[in-house]
Coordinates of C-alpha atoms and ligand atoms in Angstrom, one line a residue:
M1 CA 24.4 42.5 8.0
R2 CA 24.0 38.8 7.7
K3 CA 20.6 37.6 6.4
H4 CA 20.8 34.3 8.2
I5 CA 19.6 33.8 11.7
F6 CA 22.5 32.3 13.6
F7 CA 21.8 29.2 15.5
F8 CA 25.2 28.5 17.0
L9 CA 26.1 25.0 17.7
F10 CA 25.5 25.4 21.4
S11 CA 22.0 26.7 21.1
F12 CA 21.3 24.1 18.5
L13 CA 22.4 21.4 20.8
V14 CA 20.5 22.6 23.8
G15 CA 17.4 22.7 21.6
E16 CA 17.7 19.0 20.9
L17 CA 18.1 17.9 24.5
A18 CA 14.5 17.2 25.0
T19 CA 14.4 14.5 22.4
A20 CA 15.1 10.7 22.1
Q21 CA 18.8 10.8 22.1
S22 CA 20.6 8.7 24.7
A23 CA 22.7 10.1 27.5
D24 CA 25.9 8.7 25.9
I25 CA 25.2 10.6 22.7
L26 CA 24.5 13.8 24.5
K27 CA 28.0 13.5 26.1
I28 CA 29.5 13.0 22.6
R29 CA 27.5 16.1 21.5
K30 CA 28.8 18.2 24.3
Y31 CA 32.3 17.1 23.5
E32 CA 31.8 18.1 19.8
E33 CA 30.6 21.5 20.9
Q34 CA 33.7 22.1 23.1
N35 CA 36.1 20.7 20.5
A36 CA 34.5 21.9 17.3
D37 CA 37.4 24.2 16.5
N38 CA 40.0 21.4 16.7
I39 CA 37.8 19.0 14.8
I40 CA 37.3 21.5 12.0
K41 CA 40.9 22.7 11.8
E42 CA 42.2 19.2 11.5
F43 CA 39.6 18.4 8.9
V44 CA 40.6 21.4 6.9
Q45 CA 44.2 20.4 7.0
F46 CA 43.2 16.9 5.8
L47 CA 41.1 18.4 2.9
S48 CA 44.1 20.5 1.8
I49 CA 46.0 17.4 0.6
P50 CA 45.1 16.5 -3.0
N51 CA 43.7 13.0 -3.1
L52 CA 43.4 11.7 -6.6
A53 CA 44.2 7.9 -6.5
K54 CA 46.7 8.3 -9.4
D55 CA 48.6 11.1 -7.6
T56 CA 51.1 8.7 -5.8
V57 CA 53.0 11.4 -3.9
N58 CA 49.9 13.1 -2.5
I59 CA 48.1 9.9 -1.8
Q60 CA 51.1 8.9 0.4
K61 CA 50.8 12.3 2.2
N62 CA 47.1 11.6 2.9
A63 CA 48.0 8.1 4.3
V64 CA 50.7 9.6 6.5
F65 CA 48.3 12.3 7.7
I66 CA 45.7 9.7 8.7
M67 CA 48.3 7.6 10.5
G68 CA 49.1 10.7 12.4
M69 CA 45.5 11.3 13.3
M70 CA 45.2 7.7 14.5
K71 CA 48.4 7.6 16.6
K72 CA 47.5 10.9 18.3
I73 CA 44.3 9.4 19.7
G74 CA 45.8 6.1 20.8
I75 CA 44.8 3.7 18.1
Q76 CA 47.1 0.7 18.0
N77 CA 48.9 -1.3 15.4
V78 CA 48.6 1.6 12.9
Q79 CA 50.1 0.5 9.6
L80 CA 49.7 0.7 5.8
L81 CA 48.3 -2.4 4.1
N82 CA 49.9 -2.7 0.7
A83 CA 48.5 -4.6 -2.2
A84 CA 50.7 -7.3 -3.9
T85 CA 50.9 -5.0 -6.9
A86 CA 53.6 -2.3 -6.2
G87 CA 52.8 1.4 -6.1
V88 CA 49.1 1.0 -5.2
P89 CA 47.5 3.5 -2.8
P90 CA 47.7 1.7 0.6
V91 CA 44.9 1.0 3.0
V92 CA 45.5 2.8 6.3
Y93 CA 44.8 0.3 9.1
G94 CA 44.6 0.5 12.9
E95 CA 42.8 -1.3 15.8
V96 CA 41.7 -1.1 19.4
K97 CA 40.8 -3.9 21.6
S98 CA 38.1 -3.4 24.2
S99 CA 37.7 -5.8 27.1
P100 CA 35.5 -7.7 27.6
A101 CA 34.4 -7.2 24.0
K102 CA 34.2 -10.4 22.0
Q103 CA 32.9 -9.1 18.7
T104 CA 34.7 -6.9 16.2
L105 CA 33.6 -4.1 14.0
V106 CA 35.6 -2.8 11.1
F107 CA 34.9 0.8 10.1
Y108 CA 35.5 1.6 6.4
A109 CA 35.9 4.9 4.7
H110 CA 38.0 6.0 1.7
Y111 CA 40.4 8.9 1.5
D112 CA 40.9 9.2 -2.2
G113 CA 38.5 11.4 -4.3
Q114 CA 37.2 11.8 -7.9
P115 CA 39.3 13.7 -10.4
V116 CA 38.8 17.5 -10.4
N117 CA 38.6 20.2 -13.0
P118 CA 39.2 23.4 -11.0
A119 CA 37.8 25.5 -13.9
Q120 CA 34.4 24.1 -13.3
W121 CA 34.3 25.0 -9.6
A122 CA 32.4 28.2 -8.6
K123 CA 34.3 31.4 -8.6
G124 CA 36.6 31.7 -5.6
L125 CA 36.6 28.0 -5.0
D126 CA 39.6 25.7 -5.3
P127 CA 39.2 21.9 -4.8
F128 CA 42.1 21.7 -2.4
T129 CA 41.8 25.0 -0.6
P130 CA 38.8 24.3 1.8
K131 CA 36.5 27.3 2.2
L132 CA 33.7 27.9 4.7
F133 CA 30.3 29.1 3.4
S134 CA 27.2 30.4 5.3
A135 CA 25.0 28.0 3.3
A136 CA 25.0 26.1 0.0
I137 CA 26.3 28.3 -2.8
N138 CA 23.2 27.6 -4.9
N139 CA 21.1 28.7 -1.9
S140 CA 22.7 32.1 -1.6
G141 CA 25.5 31.0 0.7
S142 CA 28.5 33.3 0.8
N143 CA 32.2 32.7 1.7
I144 CA 32.9 33.5 5.4
S145 CA 36.1 33.3 7.4
F146 CA 36.6 30.5 9.9
P147 CA 35.3 31.8 13.3
I148 CA 37.8 32.9 15.9
D149 CA 35.5 32.0 18.8
G150 CA 35.3 28.4 17.7
K151 CA 31.5 28.5 17.3
Y152 CA 30.2 26.9 14.2
N153 CA 26.7 27.1 12.8
P154 CA 25.6 23.6 11.9
E155 CA 24.1 24.9 8.6
W156 CA 27.5 26.2 7.4
R157 CA 29.3 24.2 4.7
I158 CA 32.9 23.4 3.9
Y159 CA 33.7 23.3 0.1
A160 CA 36.5 21.0 -1.0
R161 CA 37.1 17.8 -2.9
G162 CA 36.6 14.9 -0.5
A163 CA 34.7 17.1 2.0
S164 CA 31.8 14.6 1.9
D165 CA 33.1 11.8 -0.3
D166 CA 34.8 10.5 1.7
K167 CA 37.2 12.3 4.0
A168 CA 34.1 13.2 6.1
G169 CA 33.8 9.4 6.7
V170 CA 37.4 9.1 7.9
A171 CA 37.0 12.2 10.1
A172 CA 33.7 11.1 11.6
I173 CA 35.0 7.6 12.5
L174 CA 38.2 8.8 14.1
N175 CA 36.6 11.7 15.9
A176 CA 33.9 9.4 17.2
Y177 CA 36.5 7.1 18.8
D178 CA 38.4 10.0 20.2
A179 CA 35.2 11.5 21.7
I180 CA 34.2 8.2 23.3
I181 CA 37.6 7.9 25.0
K182 CA 37.9 11.6 26.0
T183 CA 34.4 11.6 27.6
G184 CA 35.5 8.6 29.7
M185 CA 33.3 6.0 27.9
Q186 CA 34.3 2.8 26.3
P187 CA 33.6 1.1 22.9
S188 CA 31.6 -2.1 23.4
F189 CA 33.3 -3.8 20.5
N190 CA 36.9 -4.4 19.3
I191 CA 37.4 -1.9 16.5
K192 CA 39.4 -2.1 13.4
F193 CA 39.9 0.9 11.1
F194 CA 40.2 0.5 7.4
F195 CA 40.7 3.5 5.1
E196 CA 40.9 2.7 1.4
G197 CA 42.9 4.9 -1.0
E198 CA 41.6 4.0 -4.5
E199 CA 37.8 3.6 -4.1
E200 CA 37.1 6.3 -6.7
A201 CA 39.4 4.5 -9.1
G202 CA 37.1 1.5 -8.9
S203 CA 39.0 -0.4 -6.1
P204 CA 41.1 -2.3 -8.6
H205 CA 43.4 -3.8 -5.9
L206 CA 41.0 -4.2 -3.0
N207 CA 40.8 -7.9 -3.7
E208 CA 44.6 -8.2 -3.4
I209 CA 44.6 -6.4 -0.1
L210 CA 41.7 -8.4 1.4
E211 CA 43.3 -11.6 0.3
K212 CA 46.7 -10.7 1.7
Y213 CA 45.4 -9.5 5.1
K214 CA 42.6 -12.0 5.5
S215 CA 43.4 -12.9 9.0
L216 CA 44.1 -9.4 10.2
L217 CA 40.7 -8.2 8.8
Q218 CA 38.5 -10.8 10.5
S219 CA 35.4 -9.3 12.0
D220 CA 31.7 -9.6 12.7
L221 CA 30.6 -6.7 10.6
F222 CA 32.1 -4.1 8.1
I223 CA 30.5 -0.7 8.5
I224 CA 30.8 1.3 5.4
C225 CA 30.7 5.1 6.0
D226 CA 30.4 6.5 2.5
G227 CA 27.7 8.2 0.5
P228 CA 24.8 10.5 1.3
A229 CA 22.0 10.4 4.0
H230 CA 18.4 10.2 2.8
Q231 CA 17.1 13.0 0.5
T232 CA 14.8 14.2 3.3
G233 CA 17.9 14.8 5.5
K234 CA 17.1 11.9 7.8
K235 CA 19.8 9.4 8.7
Q236 CA 19.7 6.2 6.8
I237 CA 21.1 2.6 7.0
V238 CA 21.6 0.9 3.6
F239 CA 21.6 -2.9 3.6
G240 CA 22.9 -3.5 0.1
V241 CA 24.1 -2.2 -3.2
R242 CA 23.2 -3.0 -6.8
G243 CA 25.6 -4.9 -9.0
D244 CA 26.7 -3.4 -12.4
A245 CA 27.6 -4.7 -15.9
H246 CA 28.1 -3.0 -19.2
L247 CA 27.8 -3.8 -22.9
D248 CA 29.3 -1.8 -25.8
L249 CA 27.4 -2.1 -29.1
T250 CA 28.5 -1.1 -32.6
I251 CA 26.2 -1.7 -35.6
Y252 CA 27.9 -1.6 -39.0
A253 CA 26.4 -0.5 -42.3
S254 CA 28.1 0.6 -45.6
K255 CA 31.9 0.8 -45.5
R256 CA 32.0 4.5 -46.5
P257 CA 29.6 7.3 -45.6
L258 CA 26.9 7.8 -48.3
H259 CA 25.0 10.7 -49.8
S260 CA 21.6 10.5 -48.1
G261 CA 19.9 11.6 -51.4
H262 CA 21.6 9.2 -53.7
Y263 CA 21.4 6.2 -51.3
G264 CA 18.7 7.0 -48.7
N265 CA 15.8 4.4 -48.7
W266 CA 18.3 1.9 -50.2
S267 CA 21.4 1.6 -48.0
P268 CA 20.7 0.6 -44.4
N269 CA 21.1 3.3 -41.8
P270 CA 23.0 2.1 -38.7
A271 CA 21.5 4.9 -36.6
M272 CA 18.0 3.8 -37.3
M273 CA 19.0 0.2 -36.8
M274 CA 20.5 1.0 -33.4
A275 CA 17.4 3.1 -32.4
K276 CA 15.1 0.2 -33.3
L277 CA 17.3 -2.4 -31.5
L278 CA 17.5 -0.3 -28.3
A279 CA 13.7 0.4 -28.5
S280 CA 13.0 -3.3 -28.7
M281 CA 14.6 -3.8 -25.3
K282 CA 11.9 -1.9 -23.4
D283 CA 8.1 -1.7 -23.7
D284 CA 6.0 1.5 -23.5
K285 CA 5.7 1.0 -19.7
G286 CA 9.4 1.0 -19.2
K287 CA 9.6 -2.7 -18.6
V288 CA 12.6 -4.5 -20.0
T289 CA 11.5 -7.0 -22.7
V290 CA 14.7 -9.0 -22.8
K291 CA 13.7 -12.6 -22.2
G292 CA 14.2 -13.7 -18.5
F293 CA 15.5 -10.3 -17.5
Y294 CA 13.7 -10.4 -14.1
D295 CA 13.8 -14.2 -13.6
D296 CA 16.7 -14.6 -11.1
V297 CA 15.6 -11.8 -8.8
I298 CA 15.5 -12.9 -5.1
P299 CA 12.4 -11.2 -3.8
L300 CA 12.5 -8.8 -0.8
S301 CA 12.0 -10.5 2.6
P302 CA 9.0 -9.4 4.7
S303 CA 11.2 -7.1 6.8
E304 CA 12.7 -5.6 3.7
K305 CA 9.3 -5.0 2.2
K306 CA 8.1 -3.4 5.4
A307 CA 11.2 -1.2 5.5
L308 CA 10.7 -0.1 1.9
Q309 CA 7.1 0.9 2.6
E310 CA 8.3 3.1 5.4
V311 CA 11.0 4.9 3.4
P312 CA 9.7 8.5 3.1
S313 CA 8.7 9.2 -0.5
V314 CA 11.0 11.7 -2.3
D315 CA 9.4 11.2 -5.7
K316 CA 7.5 14.5 -5.7
Q317 CA 10.5 16.4 -4.4
M318 CA 12.9 14.8 -6.9
K319 CA 10.5 15.4 -9.8
T320 CA 10.4 19.1 -9.0
E321 CA 14.2 19.3 -8.4
L322 CA 14.9 17.5 -11.7
G323 CA 12.2 19.1 -13.9
I324 CA 10.5 15.8 -14.9
S325 CA 6.8 15.1 -14.7
A326 CA 6.4 11.3 -15.2
E327 CA 8.4 8.3 -14.2
E328 CA 9.7 5.8 -16.8
M329 CA 7.6 3.0 -15.4
P330 CA 4.2 4.7 -14.7
G331 CA 3.2 4.3 -11.0
V332 CA 6.5 2.7 -9.9
S333 CA 8.2 4.7 -7.1
L334 CA 11.9 5.5 -7.0
G335 CA 12.2 3.1 -4.0
E336 CA 10.6 0.2 -6.0
A337 CA 12.5 1.0 -9.2
I338 CA 16.0 0.7 -7.6
N339 CA 15.0 -2.7 -6.2
M340 CA 14.6 -4.1 -9.8
P341 CA 17.3 -4.8 -12.3
S342 CA 17.6 -2.0 -14.9
L343 CA 18.7 -1.5 -18.4
N344 CA 20.0 2.0 -19.2
I345 CA 21.4 3.6 -22.3
N346 CA 24.5 5.5 -21.1
G347 CA 25.1 7.1 -24.5
M348 CA 24.6 6.6 -28.2
Q349 CA 26.4 8.1 -31.2
S350 CA 26.1 8.0 -35.0
G351 CA 26.9 10.6 -37.6
N352 CA 27.0 14.3 -36.7
V353 CA 24.5 16.9 -35.4
G354 CA 24.5 20.6 -34.8
M355 CA 27.2 22.6 -36.7
L356 CA 28.7 19.4 -38.1
A357 CA 25.4 17.9 -39.4
S358 CA 25.5 16.8 -43.0
N359 CA 23.1 14.9 -45.4
Q360 CA 24.7 11.5 -45.0
I361 CA 24.1 7.9 -44.1
P362 CA 26.7 7.1 -41.4
T363 CA 28.8 4.0 -41.5
F364 CA 28.2 2.8 -38.0
A365 CA 26.3 3.5 -34.8
T366 CA 27.5 2.9 -31.2
A367 CA 25.8 2.7 -27.8
V368 CA 26.8 1.8 -24.3
I369 CA 24.3 -0.1 -22.1
D370 CA 24.5 -0.1 -18.3
L371 CA 22.9 -3.0 -16.5
R372 CA 22.2 -2.6 -12.8
L373 CA 21.6 -5.8 -10.9
V374 CA 19.8 -6.8 -7.8
L375 CA 20.3 -9.8 -5.5
G376 CA 20.0 -13.0 -7.5
N377 CA 21.2 -11.6 -10.8
D378 CA 24.5 -12.9 -12.1
W379 CA 26.3 -10.1 -14.0
K380 CA 27.6 -12.3 -16.8
R381 CA 24.3 -14.1 -17.2
Q382 CA 22.5 -10.7 -17.4
Q383 CA 24.9 -9.7 -20.2
Q384 CA 24.2 -12.9 -22.0
K385 CA 20.4 -12.4 -21.8
V386 CA 20.8 -9.1 -23.6
I387 CA 23.1 -10.7 -26.3
A388 CA 20.5 -13.4 -26.8
H389 CA 17.9 -10.7 -27.3
I390 CA 20.0 -9.0 -29.9
K391 CA 20.4 -12.3 -31.8
D392 CA 16.6 -12.7 -31.6
Q393 CA 16.3 -9.4 -33.5
G394 CA 18.1 -11.0 -36.4
Y395 CA 21.6 -9.8 -35.7
Y396 CA 24.9 -11.5 -36.4
V397 CA 26.9 -10.9 -33.2
T398 CA 30.7 -10.6 -33.4
D399 CA 33.4 -9.4 -31.0
H400 CA 35.5 -7.7 -33.8
E401 CA 35.2 -5.4 -36.8
P402 CA 33.4 -7.4 -39.5
T403 CA 35.5 -9.0 -42.1
E404 CA 34.7 -8.9 -45.9
E405 CA 33.3 -12.4 -45.6
E406 CA 31.0 -11.5 -42.8
R407 CA 29.8 -8.4 -44.5
K408 CA 28.9 -10.5 -47.6
K409 CA 27.1 -13.1 -45.5
Y410 CA 25.1 -11.1 -43.0
G411 CA 22.6 -8.3 -43.4
K412 CA 22.6 -7.1 -39.8
I413 CA 26.0 -7.1 -38.1
I414 CA 26.7 -5.9 -34.6
K415 CA 29.9 -6.0 -32.5
V416 CA 29.1 -6.6 -28.8
I417 CA 31.8 -6.1 -26.2
A418 CA 30.6 -7.5 -22.8
A419 CA 32.8 -5.5 -20.4
E420 CA 34.8 -7.6 -18.0
D421 CA 34.6 -5.4 -15.0
G422 CA 31.1 -6.2 -13.8
Y423 CA 30.1 -7.5 -10.4
N424 CA 27.0 -8.8 -8.6
A425 CA 24.7 -7.1 -6.1
Q426 CA 25.1 -7.6 -2.4
R427 CA 22.4 -7.3 0.3
T428 CA 22.8 -8.1 4.0
S429 CA 19.7 -9.5 5.8
M430 CA 17.9 -7.0 8.1
D431 CA 17.2 -9.8 10.5
L432 CA 20.8 -10.4 11.6
P433 CA 21.0 -9.9 15.4
I434 CA 24.0 -7.5 15.1
L435 CA 22.1 -5.4 12.6
K436 CA 19.1 -5.1 15.0
K437 CA 21.5 -3.7 17.5
L438 CA 22.9 -1.4 14.9
I439 CA 19.5 0.0 14.0
E440 CA 18.7 0.7 17.6
A441 CA 22.1 2.4 18.1
V442 CA 21.5 4.8 15.2
K443 CA 18.0 5.6 16.6
T444 CA 19.6 6.8 19.9
T445 CA 21.2 9.7 17.9
T446 CA 18.2 11.3 16.5
K447 CA 14.6 12.3 17.2
D448 CA 13.8 11.6 13.5
Q449 CA 12.9 8.4 11.8
V450 CA 15.9 6.4 10.7
V451 CA 15.4 5.3 7.1
L452 CA 16.1 1.6 6.4
Q453 CA 16.9 1.1 2.7
P454 CA 17.1 -2.6 1.5
T455 CA 19.5 -1.4 -1.2
S456 CA 21.2 1.7 -2.6
G457 CA 20.5 2.4 -6.2
G458 CA 24.2 2.7 -6.8
S459 CA 26.9 0.0 -6.9
L460 CA 30.0 -0.7 -4.9
P461 CA 32.1 -3.9 -4.9
L462 CA 30.9 -4.9 -1.4
F463 CA 30.7 -8.5 -2.5
L464 CA 34.5 -8.6 -2.2
F465 CA 34.2 -8.4 1.6
G466 CA 32.0 -11.4 1.5
K467 CA 34.1 -13.3 -1.0
Y468 CA 37.5 -12.8 0.7
L469 CA 36.6 -12.3 4.3
K470 CA 33.2 -13.9 4.6
A471 CA 32.2 -10.6 6.2
N472 CA 28.8 -9.0 6.4
T473 CA 28.7 -5.3 5.3
I474 CA 26.3 -2.5 6.1
S475 CA 26.4 1.1 4.9
V476 CA 25.8 4.0 7.3
P477 CA 26.3 7.1 5.2
I478 CA 26.4 10.6 6.7
A479 CA 26.9 13.3 4.0
N480 CA 24.1 15.7 3.0
H481 CA 22.4 14.4 -0.2
D482 CA 23.1 17.7 -2.1
N483 CA 26.9 17.4 -1.5
N484 CA 27.9 17.4 -5.2
Q485 CA 30.0 14.3 -4.7
H486 CA 32.0 13.4 -7.8
A487 CA 31.4 16.8 -9.3
E488 CA 32.5 20.4 -8.9
N489 CA 31.6 22.3 -5.7
E490 CA 31.7 19.3 -3.4
N491 CA 30.8 20.2 0.1
I492 CA 29.7 19.0 3.5
R493 CA 27.1 20.6 5.7
L494 CA 28.7 20.8 9.2
Q495 CA 25.7 19.3 10.9
N496 CA 26.2 16.2 8.8
L497 CA 29.8 15.9 9.9
F498 CA 28.9 16.4 13.6
G499 CA 25.8 14.2 13.3
G500 CA 28.1 11.6 11.6
I501 CA 30.5 11.6 14.5
E502 CA 27.5 10.9 16.8
T503 CA 26.3 8.1 14.5
M504 CA 29.7 6.4 14.4
A505 CA 30.1 6.8 18.2
S506 CA 26.7 5.1 18.7
L507 CA 27.8 2.2 16.6
M508 CA 31.1 1.8 18.5
M509 CA 29.2 1.7 21.7
M510 CA 26.1 -0.3 20.6
K511 CA 24.5 -2.5 23.2
Ligands
ZN1 ZN1 32.7 7.5 -1.8

């Protein structure tokens, strides 16, 4: 006996008919209902191909599989876009021209995934053997076989690497186009398809590809289909991302570890020095005390402020989910917090603890600091502000292990490595006419509020699209927020996949 009440897709769909969705979207929904089995079967095949960016052989298989999906549904000029560097996972590209469309949309998703450790996945799961579950595993979901009658409960989930991040994006985009054509409708834009193969590796060659194919990739808007929907389950549109920069710190003390009894109180302790230095960077209210830290921030526009106020609060829900009772900045909501630059300690280390603990004064202490940036911050300038703060605390800052000379000369020595892989934030204006159309289009797919987020808390190198193509970008994510992306037990809730197809279709047909 199944404990769950089965709302099969069909009844679920009929139940939604009385709501605000447009006639076009209802056609797409009916198509999904009739073709759910084919859509899911193809998706399962796709998920069965391992997709780590470094796995050249399988990455190629993924690319070939996507090209097949595209050619099958009549997408033209299907090809692989290769970087100038050899052996890099290619972008899978295709396009369709719609007359009399003048404007062009590029739909972006990525087909590579994060590394996997199969041992960490729940019993019976394998990252590249997709399995169907009756609900989330941690919500008493159980493994069920794929239905022979082609009827799928929208609450069911598929578990596999890439199920939500981001093969769901590829599947939603391609099925949306297919559904539009098969239901006798037409896209209202020219469409380009752009599927990246090394996003999870940090997009190290995206710049080369954008530069090389600049003219092919011209458009009016890049639509990024990656990441989760809002924590409330509502659809969301995300207008920007934060930038990111790192600093590696090492504080040096005595050249060899010392007996804490014989030398404690006398020889400086690097762990204590690091703790004090880091503590000096924030006040008791969680505000960063580094001089000028918030100075460059470009304030939110009136529309962005209004949107932020309308974002449903998830603070209470997340506090319960995470087992915390107070925010770092008292009274500052999660939404407000991610619209400010941040300084976070990613990790710190000195000496040993637990079984390895000993009575010693360690020789050095290390810490890694992560700076998230908002619009206006320059990532290199932000790093320099922190370095200036460290100097203000009396430190001699170097970029190498201290020499004997330096050790003699300076009491407080720190090595600071300002990581070279940072980048700035990006935020697209909510007031662009094409984005007003886009917001209206997503609204036609749901009876719920569509959440408008001025920025995501996370970072993506979206500035590259602006830099090389002068393109505007917007993120329209579709996955469930509890999808375990980047971790073990990654999954997609079927309603998010089907709802995602509807969202992508609404954008291709936006008025
Ligand atoms: Zn992703």
